[in-house]
């Protein structure tokens, strides 16, 4: 009996050790173990969500063994990422390995213009010994647009953190949200006041990869969260409240009655949603260096 016990248990313990399922070790052993990672973003990153314990970046502490620094603030847009980055520099200096930026959904909801990456003119330059007039572009660093905001904070990060990993995440899909009479947000099948959809803002984040030479993880697709289908309400804070909405009213984005005052959240992931995001991110991050 004792021999059979060791034959069965020892290989099992070896397997669990290989996978990292024991106290004090990450579930997935990788280059991210022990990495100090700063997270910049909005309410989905804000440590006030879910009491701070079950947020995706804290789940990554368990899964990958990272040491997270959180700077996300509810309501923040791309224009405020520069302030978060400056606070990171002030508090931690160069004592950080990677910076992950999860932003864009509030820019869509606030109907912020997308803008342009560059302004273009001409410049006289020496080309092969001959002064030649060529088209010349300069990154847009002024104006109240999403692309100019990204140019500004990416320039700051490239200047102050040239040896650090910087990764952007696309915003996830948006369902109907209602937390107050003056804070009702239709689902993503409704355009914003500029006639733009959330997809347009996702695309701008993706473009950052080519413009600023940074990895972009398309969390919008890889995490699989899709609050437009009722079955995915299980991943959102919707399930934390007792609601009076019918499925038709919820999808319309404008209940139009006293029911519209009920809390309704298919925008912010719950614990299960954050865990799914964390595992999706973990396997994507395995493909990128944590340090340089």
CSV table of C-alpha atoms in Angstrom, one decimal:
chain,number,residue,atom,x,y,z
A,1,UNK,CA,0.0,0.0,0.0
A,2,UNK,CA,2.8,2.4,0.9
A,3,UNK,CA,4.6,1.7,-2.3
A,4,UNK,CA,1.5,2.4,-4.3
A,5,UNK,CA,1.0,5.7,-2.4
A,6,UNK,CA,4.5,6.9,-3.4
A,7,UNK,CA,4.0,5.7,-7.0
A,8,UNK,CA,0.9,7.8,-7.4
A,9,UNK,CA,1.6,10.8,-5.2
A,10,UNK,CA,5.2,11.7,-6.1
A,11,UNK,CA,4.6,12.1,-9.8
A,12,UNK,CA,1.5,14.3,-9.0
A,13,UNK,CA,3.6,16.5,-6.7
A,14,UNK,CA,6.2,16.8,-9.4
A,15,UNK,CA,3.6,17.9,-11.9
A,16,UNK,CA,2.1,20.5,-9.5
A,17,UNK,CA,5.6,21.8,-8.8
A,18,UNK,CA,6.3,22.1,-12.5
A,19,UNK,CA,3.0,24.1,-13.0
A,20,UNK,CA,3.8,26.3,-10.0
A,21,UNK,CA,0.7,25.4,-7.9
A,22,UNK,CA,2.2,25.8,-4.5
A,23,UNK,CA,2.4,28.5,-1.9
A,24,UNK,CA,4.7,31.4,-2.7
A,25,UNK,CA,5.1,30.6,-6.4
A,26,UNK,CA,3.3,31.9,-9.4
A,27,UNK,CA,1.0,29.5,-11.3
A,28,UNK,CA,2.9,30.1,-14.5
A,29,UNK,CA,6.7,30.3,-14.2
A,30,UNK,CA,8.0,32.8,-16.7
A,31,UNK,CA,10.1,35.9,-17.4
A,32,UNK,CA,7.4,38.0,-15.6
A,33,UNK,CA,8.0,36.4,-12.2
A,34,UNK,CA,9.1,39.2,-9.9
A,35,UNK,CA,8.7,41.9,-12.5
A,36,UNK,CA,7.6,45.3,-11.2
A,37,UNK,CA,4.8,46.3,-13.5
A,38,UNK,CA,2.9,49.7,-13.4
A,39,UNK,CA,-0.7,49.8,-14.6
A,40,UNK,CA,-2.1,53.1,-16.0
A,41,UNK,CA,-5.7,53.5,-16.9
A,42,UNK,CA,-9.3,54.1,-16.0
A,43,UNK,CA,-12.0,52.6,-13.7
A,44,UNK,CA,-11.4,49.1,-14.9
A,45,UNK,CA,-7.8,49.4,-13.6
A,46,UNK,CA,-8.6,51.6,-10.5
A,47,UNK,CA,-7.9,49.7,-7.3
A,48,UNK,CA,-11.2,50.9,-5.9
A,49,UNK,CA,-12.9,48.3,-8.2
A,50,UNK,CA,-13.8,45.1,-6.4
A,51,UNK,CA,-12.0,46.2,-3.3
A,52,UNK,CA,-8.7,46.0,-5.1
A,53,UNK,CA,-8.3,42.3,-4.5
A,54,UNK,CA,-9.8,40.7,-7.6
A,55,UNK,CA,-8.8,43.3,-10.2
A,56,UNK,CA,-7.0,41.8,-13.3
A,57,UNK,CA,-3.5,43.2,-12.3
A,58,UNK,CA,-3.8,41.7,-8.8
A,59,UNK,CA,-4.8,38.4,-10.3
A,60,UNK,CA,-1.6,38.6,-12.4
A,61,UNK,CA,0.3,38.8,-9.1
A,62,UNK,CA,-0.9,35.2,-8.5
A,63,UNK,CA,-0.7,33.9,-12.0
A,64,UNK,CA,2.6,35.4,-13.2
A,65,UNK,CA,4.2,36.5,-9.9
A,66,UNK,CA,4.4,40.2,-10.9
A,67,UNK,CA,4.7,43.1,-8.4
A,68,UNK,CA,2.0,45.6,-9.5
A,69,UNK,CA,1.9,49.3,-9.1
A,70,UNK,CA,-1.6,50.7,-9.8
A,71,UNK,CA,-2.2,54.2,-11.1
A,72,UNK,CA,-5.5,53.8,-12.8
A,73,UNK,CA,-8.2,56.3,-11.9
A,74,UNK,CA,-11.9,56.0,-12.5
A,75,UNK,CA,-13.1,58.3,-15.3
A,76,UNK,CA,-9.6,59.0,-16.7
A,77,UNK,CA,-9.1,59.4,-20.5
A,78,UNK,CA,-6.0,59.3,-22.7
A,79,UNK,CA,-5.4,63.0,-21.8
A,80,UNK,CA,-4.7,62.1,-18.2
A,81,UNK,CA,-2.3,59.2,-18.7
A,82,UNK,CA,0.6,61.7,-18.8
A,83,UNK,CA,-0.2,62.7,-15.2
A,84,UNK,CA,-0.3,59.0,-14.1
A,85,UNK,CA,3.0,58.4,-15.8
A,86,UNK,CA,4.5,61.5,-14.1
A,87,UNK,CA,3.3,60.2,-10.7
A,88,UNK,CA,4.9,56.8,-11.4
A,89,UNK,CA,8.2,58.5,-12.2
A,90,UNK,CA,8.0,60.6,-9.1
A,91,UNK,CA,7.2,57.7,-6.8
A,92,UNK,CA,9.3,54.9,-8.3
A,93,UNK,CA,11.8,56.5,-10.6
A,94,UNK,CA,13.4,53.7,-12.7
A,95,UNK,CA,12.5,51.0,-10.2
A,96,UNK,CA,9.9,49.5,-12.6
A,97,UNK,CA,10.3,46.9,-15.3
A,98,UNK,CA,7.2,47.3,-17.4
A,99,UNK,CA,4.3,49.8,-17.9
A,100,UNK,CA,0.9,48.6,-19.1
A,101,UNK,CA,-1.6,51.1,-20.3
A,102,UNK,CA,-5.3,50.2,-20.5
A,103,UNK,CA,-7.3,53.2,-21.8
A,104,UNK,CA,-9.8,54.4,-24.4
A,105,UNK,CA,-13.3,53.5,-23.2
A,106,UNK,CA,-13.9,56.9,-21.6
A,107,UNK,CA,-12.7,58.7,-24.7
A,108,UNK,CA,-15.4,57.0,-26.6
A,109,UNK,CA,-18.1,57.7,-24.0
A,110,UNK,CA,-16.9,61.4,-23.8
A,111,UNK,CA,-17.0,61.8,-27.6
A,112,UNK,CA,-13.4,62.9,-27.8
A,113,UNK,CA,-12.1,63.6,-31.4
A,114,UNK,CA,-9.6,61.0,-32.7
A,115,UNK,CA,-7.4,63.6,-34.4
A,116,UNK,CA,-4.3,62.9,-36.4
A,117,UNK,CA,-0.9,61.4,-35.6
A,118,UNK,CA,1.1,63.8,-37.7
A,119,UNK,CA,1.0,67.3,-39.2
A,120,UNK,CA,2.8,67.5,-42.5
A,121,UNK,CA,4.8,70.1,-44.4
A,122,UNK,CA,8.0,70.2,-46.4
A,123,UNK,CA,11.6,70.4,-45.4
A,124,UNK,CA,14.9,71.2,-47.3
A,125,UNK,CA,17.3,68.4,-46.6
A,126,UNK,CA,20.6,67.1,-48.0
A,127,UNK,CA,19.8,63.9,-49.9
A,128,UNK,CA,22.8,62.3,-51.6
A,129,UNK,CA,24.7,65.6,-51.6
A,130,UNK,CA,21.8,67.6,-53.1
A,131,UNK,CA,19.5,69.9,-51.2
A,132,UNK,CA,16.1,68.6,-51.8
A,133,UNK,CA,12.6,69.6,-50.7
A,134,UNK,CA,10.8,66.6,-49.2
A,135,UNK,CA,7.6,66.0,-47.5
A,136,UNK,CA,8.1,66.1,-43.7
A,137,UNK,CA,5.9,65.0,-40.8
A,138,UNK,CA,5.9,66.0,-37.2
A,139,UNK,CA,3.9,64.2,-34.4
A,140,UNK,CA,1.0,66.3,-33.3
A,141,UNK,CA,1.6,67.3,-29.7
A,142,UNK,CA,-1.2,69.9,-29.2
A,143,UNK,CA,-4.9,69.8,-29.3
A,144,UNK,CA,-7.6,67.9,-27.4
A,145,UNK,CA,-7.6,64.6,-29.4
A,146,UNK,CA,-7.0,61.0,-28.6
A,147,UNK,CA,-4.0,60.7,-31.0
A,148,UNK,CA,-2.3,63.8,-29.8
A,149,UNK,CA,-2.8,62.6,-26.2
A,150,UNK,CA,-1.1,59.3,-27.1
A,151,UNK,CA,1.7,61.1,-28.8
A,152,UNK,CA,2.3,63.2,-25.7
A,153,UNK,CA,2.3,60.4,-23.1
A,154,UNK,CA,4.2,58.0,-25.4
A,155,UNK,CA,6.9,60.7,-26.0
A,156,UNK,CA,7.2,61.1,-22.2
A,157,UNK,CA,7.5,57.3,-21.7
A,158,UNK,CA,10.0,56.9,-24.5
A,159,UNK,CA,12.1,59.7,-23.1
A,160,UNK,CA,12.0,58.8,-19.4
A,161,UNK,CA,11.8,55.0,-19.8
A,162,UNK,CA,13.9,54.1,-22.8
A,163,UNK,CA,14.9,50.7,-21.3
A,164,UNK,CA,11.5,49.6,-20.0
A,165,UNK,CA,8.8,47.5,-21.6
A,166,UNK,CA,5.7,49.5,-22.5
A,167,UNK,CA,2.5,47.7,-23.6
A,168,UNK,CA,-0.9,49.1,-24.5
A,169,UNK,CA,-4.2,47.3,-24.2
A,170,UNK,CA,-7.3,48.0,-26.3
A,171,UNK,CA,-10.6,48.8,-24.5
A,172,UNK,CA,-12.9,45.8,-24.0
A,173,UNK,CA,-16.5,45.7,-25.4
A,174,UNK,CA,-19.1,47.9,-23.7
A,175,UNK,CA,-22.6,47.0,-22.5
A,176,UNK,CA,-25.3,49.2,-21.1
A,177,UNK,CA,-24.4,51.2,-18.0
A,178,UNK,CA,-26.6,53.2,-15.6
A,179,UNK,CA,-25.4,54.3,-12.2
A,180,UNK,CA,-27.2,57.6,-11.8
A,181,UNK,CA,-29.7,59.8,-13.6
A,182,UNK,CA,-26.9,61.8,-15.1
A,183,UNK,CA,-24.6,58.9,-15.9
A,184,UNK,CA,-26.4,56.6,-18.4
A,185,UNK,CA,-24.2,55.1,-21.1
A,186,UNK,CA,-25.8,53.3,-24.1
A,187,UNK,CA,-24.2,50.0,-25.2
A,188,UNK,CA,-21.6,49.8,-27.9
A,189,UNK,CA,-24.1,49.4,-30.8
A,190,UNK,CA,-24.8,53.1,-30.3
A,191,UNK,CA,-22.4,55.7,-31.7
A,192,UNK,CA,-21.2,58.5,-29.6
A,193,UNK,CA,-22.0,62.2,-30.2
A,194,UNK,CA,-19.4,62.3,-33.0
A,195,UNK,CA,-21.0,59.4,-34.8
A,196,UNK,CA,-18.0,57.1,-33.8
A,197,UNK,CA,-18.2,53.6,-32.4
A,198,UNK,CA,-16.0,52.1,-29.8
A,199,UNK,CA,-14.3,50.1,-32.6
A,200,UNK,CA,-12.8,53.4,-33.9
A,201,UNK,CA,-11.1,54.0,-30.5
A,202,UNK,CA,-9.9,50.4,-30.4
A,203,UNK,CA,-8.3,51.0,-33.8
A,204,UNK,CA,-6.5,54.1,-32.7
A,205,UNK,CA,-4.9,52.1,-29.8
A,206,UNK,CA,-3.9,49.4,-32.3
A,207,UNK,CA,-2.2,52.0,-34.5
A,208,UNK,CA,0.0,53.1,-31.6
A,209,UNK,CA,2.0,49.9,-32.2
A,210,UNK,CA,3.3,51.2,-35.6
A,211,UNK,CA,3.5,54.9,-34.7
A,212,UNK,CA,5.5,54.4,-31.4
A,213,UNK,CA,7.1,51.0,-31.6
A,214,UNK,CA,5.2,49.4,-28.7
A,215,UNK,CA,3.4,46.1,-28.4
A,216,UNK,CA,-0.4,46.3,-28.3
A,217,UNK,CA,-2.4,43.5,-26.9
A,218,UNK,CA,-5.9,43.4,-28.4
A,219,UNK,CA,-7.7,42.7,-25.1
A,220,UNK,CA,-11.0,43.6,-26.8
A,221,UNK,CA,-10.8,40.3,-28.7
A,222,UNK,CA,-8.5,38.0,-26.8
A,223,UNK,CA,-10.4,38.1,-23.4
A,224,UNK,CA,-13.6,37.1,-25.1
A,225,UNK,CA,-15.9,39.3,-22.9
A,226,UNK,CA,-19.0,40.3,-24.9
A,227,UNK,CA,-21.7,42.0,-22.8
A,228,UNK,CA,-24.0,42.3,-25.8
A,229,UNK,CA,-25.0,38.7,-25.2
A,230,UNK,CA,-27.1,38.1,-22.1
A,231,UNK,CA,-25.1,35.0,-21.2
A,232,UNK,CA,-22.0,37.2,-20.7
A,233,UNK,CA,-23.7,39.2,-17.9
A,234,UNK,CA,-22.1,36.7,-15.6
A,235,UNK,CA,-18.7,38.4,-16.2
A,236,UNK,CA,-19.9,41.9,-15.3
A,237,UNK,CA,-21.0,43.8,-12.2
A,238,UNK,CA,-24.6,43.5,-13.5
A,239,UNK,CA,-25.0,40.4,-11.4
A,240,UNK,CA,-24.2,42.2,-8.2
A,241,UNK,CA,-27.5,44.2,-8.3
A,242,UNK,CA,-31.2,43.4,-8.4
A,243,UNK,CA,-32.5,44.9,-11.6
A,244,UNK,CA,-35.9,45.7,-13.1
A,245,UNK,CA,-34.8,46.0,-16.7
A,246,UNK,CA,-36.1,43.7,-19.4
A,247,UNK,CA,-33.6,42.4,-22.0
A,248,UNK,CA,-35.2,44.8,-24.6
A,249,UNK,CA,-34.9,47.8,-22.3
A,250,UNK,CA,-31.3,47.0,-21.5
A,251,UNK,CA,-30.2,46.6,-25.1
A,252,UNK,CA,-32.0,49.8,-26.2
A,253,UNK,CA,-29.8,52.0,-24.1
A,254,UNK,CA,-32.8,54.3,-23.2
A,255,UNK,CA,-35.3,52.6,-20.8
A,256,UNK,CA,-37.4,55.8,-20.7
A,257,UNK,CA,-39.1,55.1,-17.4
A,258,UNK,CA,-38.5,55.1,-13.7
A,259,UNK,CA,-36.8,51.8,-14.3
A,260,UNK,CA,-34.0,53.8,-15.9
A,261,UNK,CA,-33.0,54.9,-12.4
A,262,UNK,CA,-32.0,51.3,-11.4
A,263,UNK,CA,-28.3,50.5,-11.4
A,264,UNK,CA,-27.3,48.5,-14.4
A,265,UNK,CA,-23.7,47.7,-15.1
A,266,UNK,CA,-22.6,45.7,-18.2
A,267,UNK,CA,-19.5,47.9,-18.5
A,268,UNK,CA,-17.3,46.9,-15.5
A,269,UNK,CA,-16.2,43.3,-15.2
A,270,UNK,CA,-16.8,41.5,-11.9
A,271,UNK,CA,-14.4,39.1,-10.2
A,272,UNK,CA,-15.0,36.4,-12.7
A,273,UNK,CA,-14.6,38.8,-15.6
A,274,UNK,CA,-11.3,40.2,-14.2
A,275,UNK,CA,-10.0,36.7,-13.8
A,276,UNK,CA,-10.8,35.9,-17.4
A,277,UNK,CA,-9.0,39.1,-18.4
A,278,UNK,CA,-6.0,38.2,-16.2
A,279,UNK,CA,-5.5,34.8,-17.7
A,280,UNK,CA,-6.0,36.2,-21.2
A,281,UNK,CA,-3.3,38.8,-20.5
A,282,UNK,CA,-1.0,36.3,-18.9
A,283,UNK,CA,-0.7,34.1,-21.9
A,284,UNK,CA,-0.3,37.1,-24.2
A,285,UNK,CA,2.5,38.6,-21.9
A,286,UNK,CA,4.4,35.3,-22.1
A,287,UNK,CA,5.3,36.4,-25.7
A,288,UNK,CA,7.0,39.6,-24.6
A,289,UNK,CA,10.1,40.4,-22.6
A,290,UNK,CA,9.4,41.7,-19.1
A,291,UNK,CA,12.7,43.4,-18.8
A,292,UNK,CA,15.4,44.8,-21.2
